[in-house]
Structure formats: structure tokens, C-alpha cells
PDB file of C-alpha atoms in Angstrom:
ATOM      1  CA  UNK A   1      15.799  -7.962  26.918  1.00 69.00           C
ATOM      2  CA  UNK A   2      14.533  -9.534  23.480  1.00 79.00           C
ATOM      3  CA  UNK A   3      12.285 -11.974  25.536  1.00 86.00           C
ATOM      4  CA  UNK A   4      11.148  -9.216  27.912  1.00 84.00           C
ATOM      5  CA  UNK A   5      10.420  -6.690  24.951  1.00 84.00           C
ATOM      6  CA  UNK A   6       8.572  -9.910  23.263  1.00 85.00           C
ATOM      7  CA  UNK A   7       6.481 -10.677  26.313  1.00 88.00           C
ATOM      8  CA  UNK A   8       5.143  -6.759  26.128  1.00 87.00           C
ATOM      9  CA  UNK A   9       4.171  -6.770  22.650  1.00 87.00           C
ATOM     10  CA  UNK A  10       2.348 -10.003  22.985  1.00 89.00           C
ATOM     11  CA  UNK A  11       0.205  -8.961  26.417  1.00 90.00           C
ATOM     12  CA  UNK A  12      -0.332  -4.898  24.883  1.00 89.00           C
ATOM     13  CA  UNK A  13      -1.902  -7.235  21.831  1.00 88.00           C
ATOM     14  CA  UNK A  14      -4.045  -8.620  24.106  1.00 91.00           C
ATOM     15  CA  UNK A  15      -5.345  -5.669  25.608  1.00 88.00           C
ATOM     16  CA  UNK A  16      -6.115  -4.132  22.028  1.00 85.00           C
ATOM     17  CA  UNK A  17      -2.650  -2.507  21.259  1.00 84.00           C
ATOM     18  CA  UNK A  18      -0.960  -2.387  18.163  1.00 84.00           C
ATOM     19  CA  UNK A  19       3.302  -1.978  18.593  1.00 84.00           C
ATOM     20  CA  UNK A  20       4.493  -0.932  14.962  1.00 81.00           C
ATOM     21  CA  UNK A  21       8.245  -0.594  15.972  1.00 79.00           C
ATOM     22  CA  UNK A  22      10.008  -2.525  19.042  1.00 73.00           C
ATOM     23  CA  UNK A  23      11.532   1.048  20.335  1.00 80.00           C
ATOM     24  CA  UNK A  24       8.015   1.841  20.860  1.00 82.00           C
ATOM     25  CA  UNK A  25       7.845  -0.063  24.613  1.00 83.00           C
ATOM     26  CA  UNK A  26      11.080   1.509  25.569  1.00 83.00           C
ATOM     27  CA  UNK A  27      10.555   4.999  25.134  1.00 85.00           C
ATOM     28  CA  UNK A  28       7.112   4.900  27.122  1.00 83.00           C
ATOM     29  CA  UNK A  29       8.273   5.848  30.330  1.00 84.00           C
ATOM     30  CA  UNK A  30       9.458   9.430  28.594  1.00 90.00           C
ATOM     31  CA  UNK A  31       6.135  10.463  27.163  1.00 91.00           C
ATOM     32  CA  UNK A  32       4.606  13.504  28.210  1.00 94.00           C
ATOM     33  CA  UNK A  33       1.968  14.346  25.784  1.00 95.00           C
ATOM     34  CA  UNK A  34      -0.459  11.918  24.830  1.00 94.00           C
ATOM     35  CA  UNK A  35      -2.783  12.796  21.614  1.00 95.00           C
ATOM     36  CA  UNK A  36      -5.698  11.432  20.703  1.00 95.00           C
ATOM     37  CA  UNK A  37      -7.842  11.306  18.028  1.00 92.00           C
ATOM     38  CA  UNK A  38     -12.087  11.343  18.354  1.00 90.00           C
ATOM     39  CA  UNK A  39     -14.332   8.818  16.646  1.00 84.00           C
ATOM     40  CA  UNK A  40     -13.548   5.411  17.895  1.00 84.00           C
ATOM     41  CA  UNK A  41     -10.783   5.921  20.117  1.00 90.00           C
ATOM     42  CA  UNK A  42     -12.687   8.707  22.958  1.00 93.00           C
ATOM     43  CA  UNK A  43     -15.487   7.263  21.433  1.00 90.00           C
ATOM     44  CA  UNK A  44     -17.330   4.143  20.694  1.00 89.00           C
ATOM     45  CA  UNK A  45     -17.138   4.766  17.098  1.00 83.00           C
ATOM     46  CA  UNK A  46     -21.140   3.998  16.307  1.00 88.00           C
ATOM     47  CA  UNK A  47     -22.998   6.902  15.410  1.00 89.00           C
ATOM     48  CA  UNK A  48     -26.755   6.969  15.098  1.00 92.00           C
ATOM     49  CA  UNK A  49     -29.181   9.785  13.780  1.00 95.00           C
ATOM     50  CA  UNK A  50     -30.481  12.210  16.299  1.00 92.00           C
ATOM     51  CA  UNK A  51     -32.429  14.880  14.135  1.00 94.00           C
ATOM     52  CA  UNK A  52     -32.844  15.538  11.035  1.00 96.00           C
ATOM     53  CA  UNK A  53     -33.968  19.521  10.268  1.00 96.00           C
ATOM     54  CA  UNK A  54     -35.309  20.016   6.886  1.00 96.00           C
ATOM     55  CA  UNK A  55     -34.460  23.516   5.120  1.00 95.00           C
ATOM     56  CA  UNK A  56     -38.367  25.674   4.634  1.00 93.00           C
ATOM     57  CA  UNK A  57     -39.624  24.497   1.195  1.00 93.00           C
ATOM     58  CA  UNK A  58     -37.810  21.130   0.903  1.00 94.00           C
ATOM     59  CA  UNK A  59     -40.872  18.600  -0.625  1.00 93.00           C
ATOM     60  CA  UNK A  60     -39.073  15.492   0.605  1.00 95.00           C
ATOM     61  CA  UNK A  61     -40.082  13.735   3.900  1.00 96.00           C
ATOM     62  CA  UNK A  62     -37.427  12.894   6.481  1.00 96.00           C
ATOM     63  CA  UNK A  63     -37.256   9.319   5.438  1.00 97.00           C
ATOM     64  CA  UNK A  64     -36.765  10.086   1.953  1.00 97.00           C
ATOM     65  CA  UNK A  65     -33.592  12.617   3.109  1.00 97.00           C
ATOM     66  CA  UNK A  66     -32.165  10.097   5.404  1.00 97.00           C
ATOM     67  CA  UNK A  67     -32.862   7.417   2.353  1.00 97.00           C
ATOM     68  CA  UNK A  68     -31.030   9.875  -0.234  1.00 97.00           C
ATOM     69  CA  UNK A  69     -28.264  10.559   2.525  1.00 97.00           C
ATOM     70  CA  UNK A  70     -28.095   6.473   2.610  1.00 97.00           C
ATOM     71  CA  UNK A  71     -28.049   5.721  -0.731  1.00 97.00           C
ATOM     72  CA  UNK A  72     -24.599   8.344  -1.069  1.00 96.00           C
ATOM     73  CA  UNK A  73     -22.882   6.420   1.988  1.00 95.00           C
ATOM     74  CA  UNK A  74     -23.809   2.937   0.579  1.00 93.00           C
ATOM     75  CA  UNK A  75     -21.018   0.538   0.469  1.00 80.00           C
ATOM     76  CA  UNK A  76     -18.857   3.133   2.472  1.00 85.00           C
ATOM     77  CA  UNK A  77     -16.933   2.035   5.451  1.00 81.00           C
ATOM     78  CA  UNK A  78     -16.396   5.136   7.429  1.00 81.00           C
ATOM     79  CA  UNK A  79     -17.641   5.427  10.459  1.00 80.00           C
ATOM     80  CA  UNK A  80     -20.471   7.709   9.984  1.00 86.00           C
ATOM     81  CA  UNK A  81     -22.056   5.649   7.262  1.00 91.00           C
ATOM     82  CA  UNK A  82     -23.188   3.198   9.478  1.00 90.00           C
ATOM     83  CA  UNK A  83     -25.514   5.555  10.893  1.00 93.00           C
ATOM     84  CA  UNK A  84     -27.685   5.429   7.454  1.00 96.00           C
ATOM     85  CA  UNK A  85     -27.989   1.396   7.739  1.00 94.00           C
ATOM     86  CA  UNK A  86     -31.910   2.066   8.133  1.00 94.00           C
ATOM     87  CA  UNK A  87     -32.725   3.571   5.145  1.00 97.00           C
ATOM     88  CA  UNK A  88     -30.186   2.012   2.506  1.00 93.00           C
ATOM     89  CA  UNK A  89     -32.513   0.420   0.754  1.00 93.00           C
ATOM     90  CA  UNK A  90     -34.799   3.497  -0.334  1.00 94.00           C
ATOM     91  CA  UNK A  91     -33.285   4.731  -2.753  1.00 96.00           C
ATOM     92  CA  UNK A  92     -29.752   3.714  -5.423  1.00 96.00           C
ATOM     93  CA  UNK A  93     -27.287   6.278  -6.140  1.00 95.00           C
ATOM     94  CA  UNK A  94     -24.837   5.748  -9.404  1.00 95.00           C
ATOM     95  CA  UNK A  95     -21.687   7.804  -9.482  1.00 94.00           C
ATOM     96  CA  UNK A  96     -21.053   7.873  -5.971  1.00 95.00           C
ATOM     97  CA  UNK A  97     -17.467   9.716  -5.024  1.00 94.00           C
ATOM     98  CA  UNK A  98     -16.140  10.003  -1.434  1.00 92.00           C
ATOM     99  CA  UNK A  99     -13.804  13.403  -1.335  1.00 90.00           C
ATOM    100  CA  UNK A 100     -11.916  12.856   1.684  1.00 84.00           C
ATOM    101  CA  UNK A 101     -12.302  14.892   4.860  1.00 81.00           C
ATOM    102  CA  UNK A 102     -15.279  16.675   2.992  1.00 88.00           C
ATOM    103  CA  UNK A 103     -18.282  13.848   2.396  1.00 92.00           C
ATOM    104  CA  UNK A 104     -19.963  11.825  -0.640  1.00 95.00           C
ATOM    105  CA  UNK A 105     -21.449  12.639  -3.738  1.00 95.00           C
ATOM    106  CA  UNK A 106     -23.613  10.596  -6.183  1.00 96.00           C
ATOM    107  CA  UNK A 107     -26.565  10.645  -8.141  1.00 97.00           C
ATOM    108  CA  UNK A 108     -30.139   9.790  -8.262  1.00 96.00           C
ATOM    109  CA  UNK A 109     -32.325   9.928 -10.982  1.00 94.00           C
ATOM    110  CA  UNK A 110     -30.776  13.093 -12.919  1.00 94.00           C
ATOM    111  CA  UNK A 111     -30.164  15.184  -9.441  1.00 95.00           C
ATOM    112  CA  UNK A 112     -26.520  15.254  -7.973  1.00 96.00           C
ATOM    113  CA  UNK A 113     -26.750  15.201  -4.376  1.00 97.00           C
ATOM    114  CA  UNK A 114     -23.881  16.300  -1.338  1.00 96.00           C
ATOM    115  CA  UNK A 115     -23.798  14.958   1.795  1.00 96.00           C
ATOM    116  CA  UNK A 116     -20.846  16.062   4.495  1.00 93.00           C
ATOM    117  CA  UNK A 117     -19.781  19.270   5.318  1.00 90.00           C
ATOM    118  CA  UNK A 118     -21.062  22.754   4.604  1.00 89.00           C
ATOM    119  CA  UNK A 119     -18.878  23.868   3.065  1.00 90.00           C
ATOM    120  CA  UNK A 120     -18.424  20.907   0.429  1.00 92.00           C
ATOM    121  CA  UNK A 121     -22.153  19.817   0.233  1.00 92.00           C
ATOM    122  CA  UNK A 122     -23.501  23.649  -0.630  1.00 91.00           C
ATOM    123  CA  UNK A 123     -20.642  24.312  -2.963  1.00 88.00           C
ATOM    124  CA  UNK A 124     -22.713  25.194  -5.699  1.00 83.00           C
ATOM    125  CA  UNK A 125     -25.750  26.627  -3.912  1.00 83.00           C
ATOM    126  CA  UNK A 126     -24.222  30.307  -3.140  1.00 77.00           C
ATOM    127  CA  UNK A 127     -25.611  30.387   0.430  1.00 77.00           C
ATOM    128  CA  UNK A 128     -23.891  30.480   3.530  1.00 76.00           C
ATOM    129  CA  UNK A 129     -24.851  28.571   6.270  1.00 86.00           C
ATOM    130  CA  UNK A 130     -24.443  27.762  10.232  1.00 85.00           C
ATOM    131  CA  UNK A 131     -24.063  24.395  11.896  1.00 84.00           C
ATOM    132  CA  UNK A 132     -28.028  24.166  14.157  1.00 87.00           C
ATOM    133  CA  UNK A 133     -26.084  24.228  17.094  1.00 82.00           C
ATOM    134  CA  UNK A 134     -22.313  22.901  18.910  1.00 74.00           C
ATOM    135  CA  UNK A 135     -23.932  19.629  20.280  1.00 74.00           C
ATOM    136  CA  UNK A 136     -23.962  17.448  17.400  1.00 79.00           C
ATOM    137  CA  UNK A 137     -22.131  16.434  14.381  1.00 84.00           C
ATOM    138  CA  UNK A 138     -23.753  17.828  11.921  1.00 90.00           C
ATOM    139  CA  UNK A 139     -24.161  16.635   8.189  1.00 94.00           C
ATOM    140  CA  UNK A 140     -25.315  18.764   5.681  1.00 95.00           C
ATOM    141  CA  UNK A 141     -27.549  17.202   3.190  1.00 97.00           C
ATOM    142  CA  UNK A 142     -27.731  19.158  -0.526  1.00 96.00           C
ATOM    143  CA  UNK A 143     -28.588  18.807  -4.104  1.00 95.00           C
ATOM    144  CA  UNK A 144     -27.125  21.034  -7.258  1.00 90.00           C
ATOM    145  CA  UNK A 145     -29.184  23.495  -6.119  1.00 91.00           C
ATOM    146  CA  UNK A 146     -30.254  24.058  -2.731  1.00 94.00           C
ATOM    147  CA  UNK A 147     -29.544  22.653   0.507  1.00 95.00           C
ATOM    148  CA  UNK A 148     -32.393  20.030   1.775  1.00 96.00           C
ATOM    149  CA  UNK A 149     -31.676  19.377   4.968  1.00 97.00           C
ATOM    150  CA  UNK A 150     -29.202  19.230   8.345  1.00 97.00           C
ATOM    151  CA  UNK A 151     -28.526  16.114  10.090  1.00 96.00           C
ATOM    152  CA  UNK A 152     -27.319  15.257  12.984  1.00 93.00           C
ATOM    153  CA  UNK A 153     -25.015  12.187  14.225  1.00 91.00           C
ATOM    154  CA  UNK A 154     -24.412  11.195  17.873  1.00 87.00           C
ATOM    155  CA  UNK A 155     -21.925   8.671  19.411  1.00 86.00           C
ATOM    156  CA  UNK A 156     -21.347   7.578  22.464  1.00 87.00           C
ATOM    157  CA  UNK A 157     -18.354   8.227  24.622  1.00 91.00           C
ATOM    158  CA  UNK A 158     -16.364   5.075  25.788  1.00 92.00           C
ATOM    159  CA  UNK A 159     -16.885   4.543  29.172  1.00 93.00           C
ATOM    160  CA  UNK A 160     -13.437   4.464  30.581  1.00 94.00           C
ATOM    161  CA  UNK A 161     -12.608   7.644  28.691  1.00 95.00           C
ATOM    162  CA  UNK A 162     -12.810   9.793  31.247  1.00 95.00           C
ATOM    163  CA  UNK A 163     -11.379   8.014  34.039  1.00 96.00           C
ATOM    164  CA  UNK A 164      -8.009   7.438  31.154  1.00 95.00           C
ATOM    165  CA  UNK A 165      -7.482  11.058  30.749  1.00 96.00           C
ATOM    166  CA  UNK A 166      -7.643  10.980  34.623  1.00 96.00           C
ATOM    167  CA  UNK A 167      -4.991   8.985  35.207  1.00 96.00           C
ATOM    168  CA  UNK A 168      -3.106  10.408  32.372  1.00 96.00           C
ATOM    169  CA  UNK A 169      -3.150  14.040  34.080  1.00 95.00           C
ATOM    170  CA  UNK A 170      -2.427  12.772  37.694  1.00 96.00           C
ATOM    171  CA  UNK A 171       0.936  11.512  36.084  1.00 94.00           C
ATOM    172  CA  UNK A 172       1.933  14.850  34.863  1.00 95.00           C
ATOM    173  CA  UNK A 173       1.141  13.783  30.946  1.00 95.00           C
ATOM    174  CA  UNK A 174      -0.180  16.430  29.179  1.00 95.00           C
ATOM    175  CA  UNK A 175      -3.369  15.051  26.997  1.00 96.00           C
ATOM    176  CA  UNK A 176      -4.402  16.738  23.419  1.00 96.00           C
ATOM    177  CA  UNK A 177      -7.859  15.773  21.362  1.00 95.00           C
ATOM    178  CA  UNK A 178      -6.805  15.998  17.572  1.00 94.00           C
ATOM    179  CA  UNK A 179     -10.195  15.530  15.713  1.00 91.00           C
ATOM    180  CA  UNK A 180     -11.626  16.118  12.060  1.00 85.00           C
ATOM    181  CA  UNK A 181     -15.023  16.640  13.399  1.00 79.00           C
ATOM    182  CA  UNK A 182     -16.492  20.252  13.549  1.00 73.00           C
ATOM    183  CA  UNK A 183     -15.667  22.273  16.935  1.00 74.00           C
ATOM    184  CA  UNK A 184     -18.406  22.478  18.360  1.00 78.00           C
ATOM    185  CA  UNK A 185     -18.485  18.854  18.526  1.00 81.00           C
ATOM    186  CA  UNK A 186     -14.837  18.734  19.272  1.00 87.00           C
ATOM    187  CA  UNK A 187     -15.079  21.176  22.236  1.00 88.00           C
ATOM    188  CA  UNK A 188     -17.614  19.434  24.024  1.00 86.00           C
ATOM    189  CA  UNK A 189     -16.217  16.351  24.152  1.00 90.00           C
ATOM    190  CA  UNK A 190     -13.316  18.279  25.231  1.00 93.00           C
ATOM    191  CA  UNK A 191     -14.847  20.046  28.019  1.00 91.00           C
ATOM    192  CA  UNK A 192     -16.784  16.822  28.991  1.00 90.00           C
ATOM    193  CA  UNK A 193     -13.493  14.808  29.586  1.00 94.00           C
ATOM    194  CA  UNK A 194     -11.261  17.685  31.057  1.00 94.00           C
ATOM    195  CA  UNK A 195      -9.353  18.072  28.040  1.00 95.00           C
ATOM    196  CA  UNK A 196      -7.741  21.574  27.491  1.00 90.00           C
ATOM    197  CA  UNK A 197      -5.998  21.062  24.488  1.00 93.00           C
ATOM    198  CA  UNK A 198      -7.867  20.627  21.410  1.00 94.00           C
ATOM    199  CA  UNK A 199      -8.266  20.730  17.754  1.00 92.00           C
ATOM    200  CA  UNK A 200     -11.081  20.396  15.507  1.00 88.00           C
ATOM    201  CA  UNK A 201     -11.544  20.365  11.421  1.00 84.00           C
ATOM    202  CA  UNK A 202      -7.976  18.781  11.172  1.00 87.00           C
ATOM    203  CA  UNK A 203      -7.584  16.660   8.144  1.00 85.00           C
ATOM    204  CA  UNK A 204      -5.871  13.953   7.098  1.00 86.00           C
ATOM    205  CA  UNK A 205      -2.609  16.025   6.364  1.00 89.00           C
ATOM    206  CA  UNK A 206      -3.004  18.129   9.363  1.00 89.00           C
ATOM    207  CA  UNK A 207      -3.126  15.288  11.807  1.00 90.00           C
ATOM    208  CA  UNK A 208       0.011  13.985  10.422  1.00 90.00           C
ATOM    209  CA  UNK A 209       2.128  17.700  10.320  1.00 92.00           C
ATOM    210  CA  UNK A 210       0.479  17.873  14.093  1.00 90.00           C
TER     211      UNK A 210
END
């Protein structure tokens, strides 16, 4: 049994598994709900700008937003900063603070400046606002006093995503999506890979009561 329960670990670490505890392996054949969580497990993890929409007034050109939105995610490793790689080198930001499950803040010159959600990057501007639409993930670009601008992230779904959750189903495991990401976002991927179950805007702390 030791050498058999060895021989697993060792060949699920090959195929990109990580076993924290040995009971894990023999409890397997009793699952019946499998939860999963969004970026870089459903999907590939690399997100790239689709669209960037500027709020009416806003004197800045799109690659001076996406170099401000750069500048806040410099030296960041989460997965969405990557998608700013382009521009980092526009502009510096000083005082840069990442507010978990909310976005980055820093400044340039004398102007504070938000990037993340709504809600936390148009704190201080008294306005509320939409998401553009449900097909992207949408970052909301703001300074101290107005927002500037929407943008919006895509990433690609891993290719044998769908044909998982297939197989998952067929065996009479029920499968969950358990995301931070906005709903819209959330429910599409959802409805793309036959998912029924879902939650979106779950942070950190959520996940883990979940």
C-alpha cells in the first residue's frame, strides 16, 4: 500500500498534480462534486487587452490609459498584470498598493490613480457605474476624481476544458465554477462549458467558507 500510494503521487506529479496529504488518493473514488476555480485552471491564465472605452471628456489617449493602468500593475504577479506588459514602460507610479480582491493603486505625478473593480477604483468619484457589457472582464480605470476609462481583459479557455467537465458529468460528479471574476464573465464561461453551478465575485475568504 505505501509503495502503491507512492507510485500515484509520483505519476499525478507528472501530469501537473499537486497531492498535499497522502489520504488525498484514497478518498478519490468517493468524490461527487468537483469545484473549480477560473483563471488558470478553466483557463489558460494569459489575459490580453481587448478594448479599451474611454469615459466622454477624458484628455488622455488609449496608450497613455493602458500606460497609467501599466505603470499601477508593475512588478505585480497576478495574473491580469501581465496583460499591461506593452505599455510598462510609459509611465512610473510611486506608492503603488495592491488591495486584494479589489485592484491597485499608486501614483503619478501628484494624481492617485485606481485600477480594478468598480466599485474600488470609483470610490471617491460619487458615480455609479455598469460593467460595458457580460463578455469581458472588465477593469475600471480611475483617478481621485473621475473615472477615465473601462478596459477589457480576455483569456483563453484551455482546450481540454470542455471535454473534462464532460467526462466529469457522464460519471455522475456534479461540477461547480467558484470564481472572483465579475458574473457576467463567470456565467459565460459557465454556459460555454455546460456548467450549471456557479459563483462569481467570491473572494479570497469566500472561496475558502465555500
Amino acid at each position: 500500500r505505501p509503495a502503491a500510494l507512492s507510485a500515484a503521487t509520483a505519476n499525478l506529479r507528472k501530469r501537473g498534480f499537486l497531492v498535499a496529504r497522502g489520504h488525498v488518493i484514497e478518498t478519490l473514488s468517493n468524490v461527487n462534486r468537483v469545484i473549480f476555480d477560473k483563471t488558470g485552471t478553466l483557463t489558460k491564465g494569459k489575459f490580453a487587452v481587448a478594448e479599451v472605452k474611454p469615459f466622454a471628456g477624458v484628455s488622455q489617449s488609449e496608450h497613455e490609459l493602458l500606460g497609467i493602468a501599466a505603470a499601477l500593475e508593475a512588478g505585480s504577479n497576478h495574473p491580469l498584470a501581465a496583460a499591461f506588459h506593452p505599455w510598462q514602460d510609459v509611465f512610473k507610479a510611486q506608492d503603488i498598493k495592491q488591495i486584494t480582491a479589489a485592484g491597485v493603486e499608486g501614483r503619478i505625478g501628484d494624481q492617485l490613480y485606481r485600477l480594478g473593480t468598480a466599485e474600488f477604483a470609483a470610490a471617491d468619484c460619487n458615480r455609479s457605474l455598469e460593467l460595458p457589457d457580460a463578455l469581458h472582464t472588465w477593469l475600471l480605470l480611475a483617478n481621485s476624481q473621475t473615472p477615465l476609462a473601462w478596459i477589457a481583459l480576455v483569456d483563453e479557455v484551455r482546450p481540454d476544458a470542455a471535454p473534462l467537465i464532460q467526462r466529469l458529468k457522464a460519471q455522475g460528479i456534479a461540477v461547480e465554477l467558484l470564481s472572483g471574476d465579475q458574473s457576467g464573465a463567470v456565467a459565460q464561461l459557465a454556459h460555454q462549458l455546460g456548467i450549471d453551478d456557479y459563483v462569481a465575485g467570491a473572494k479570497p475568504g469566500d472561496k475558502l467558507s465555500h
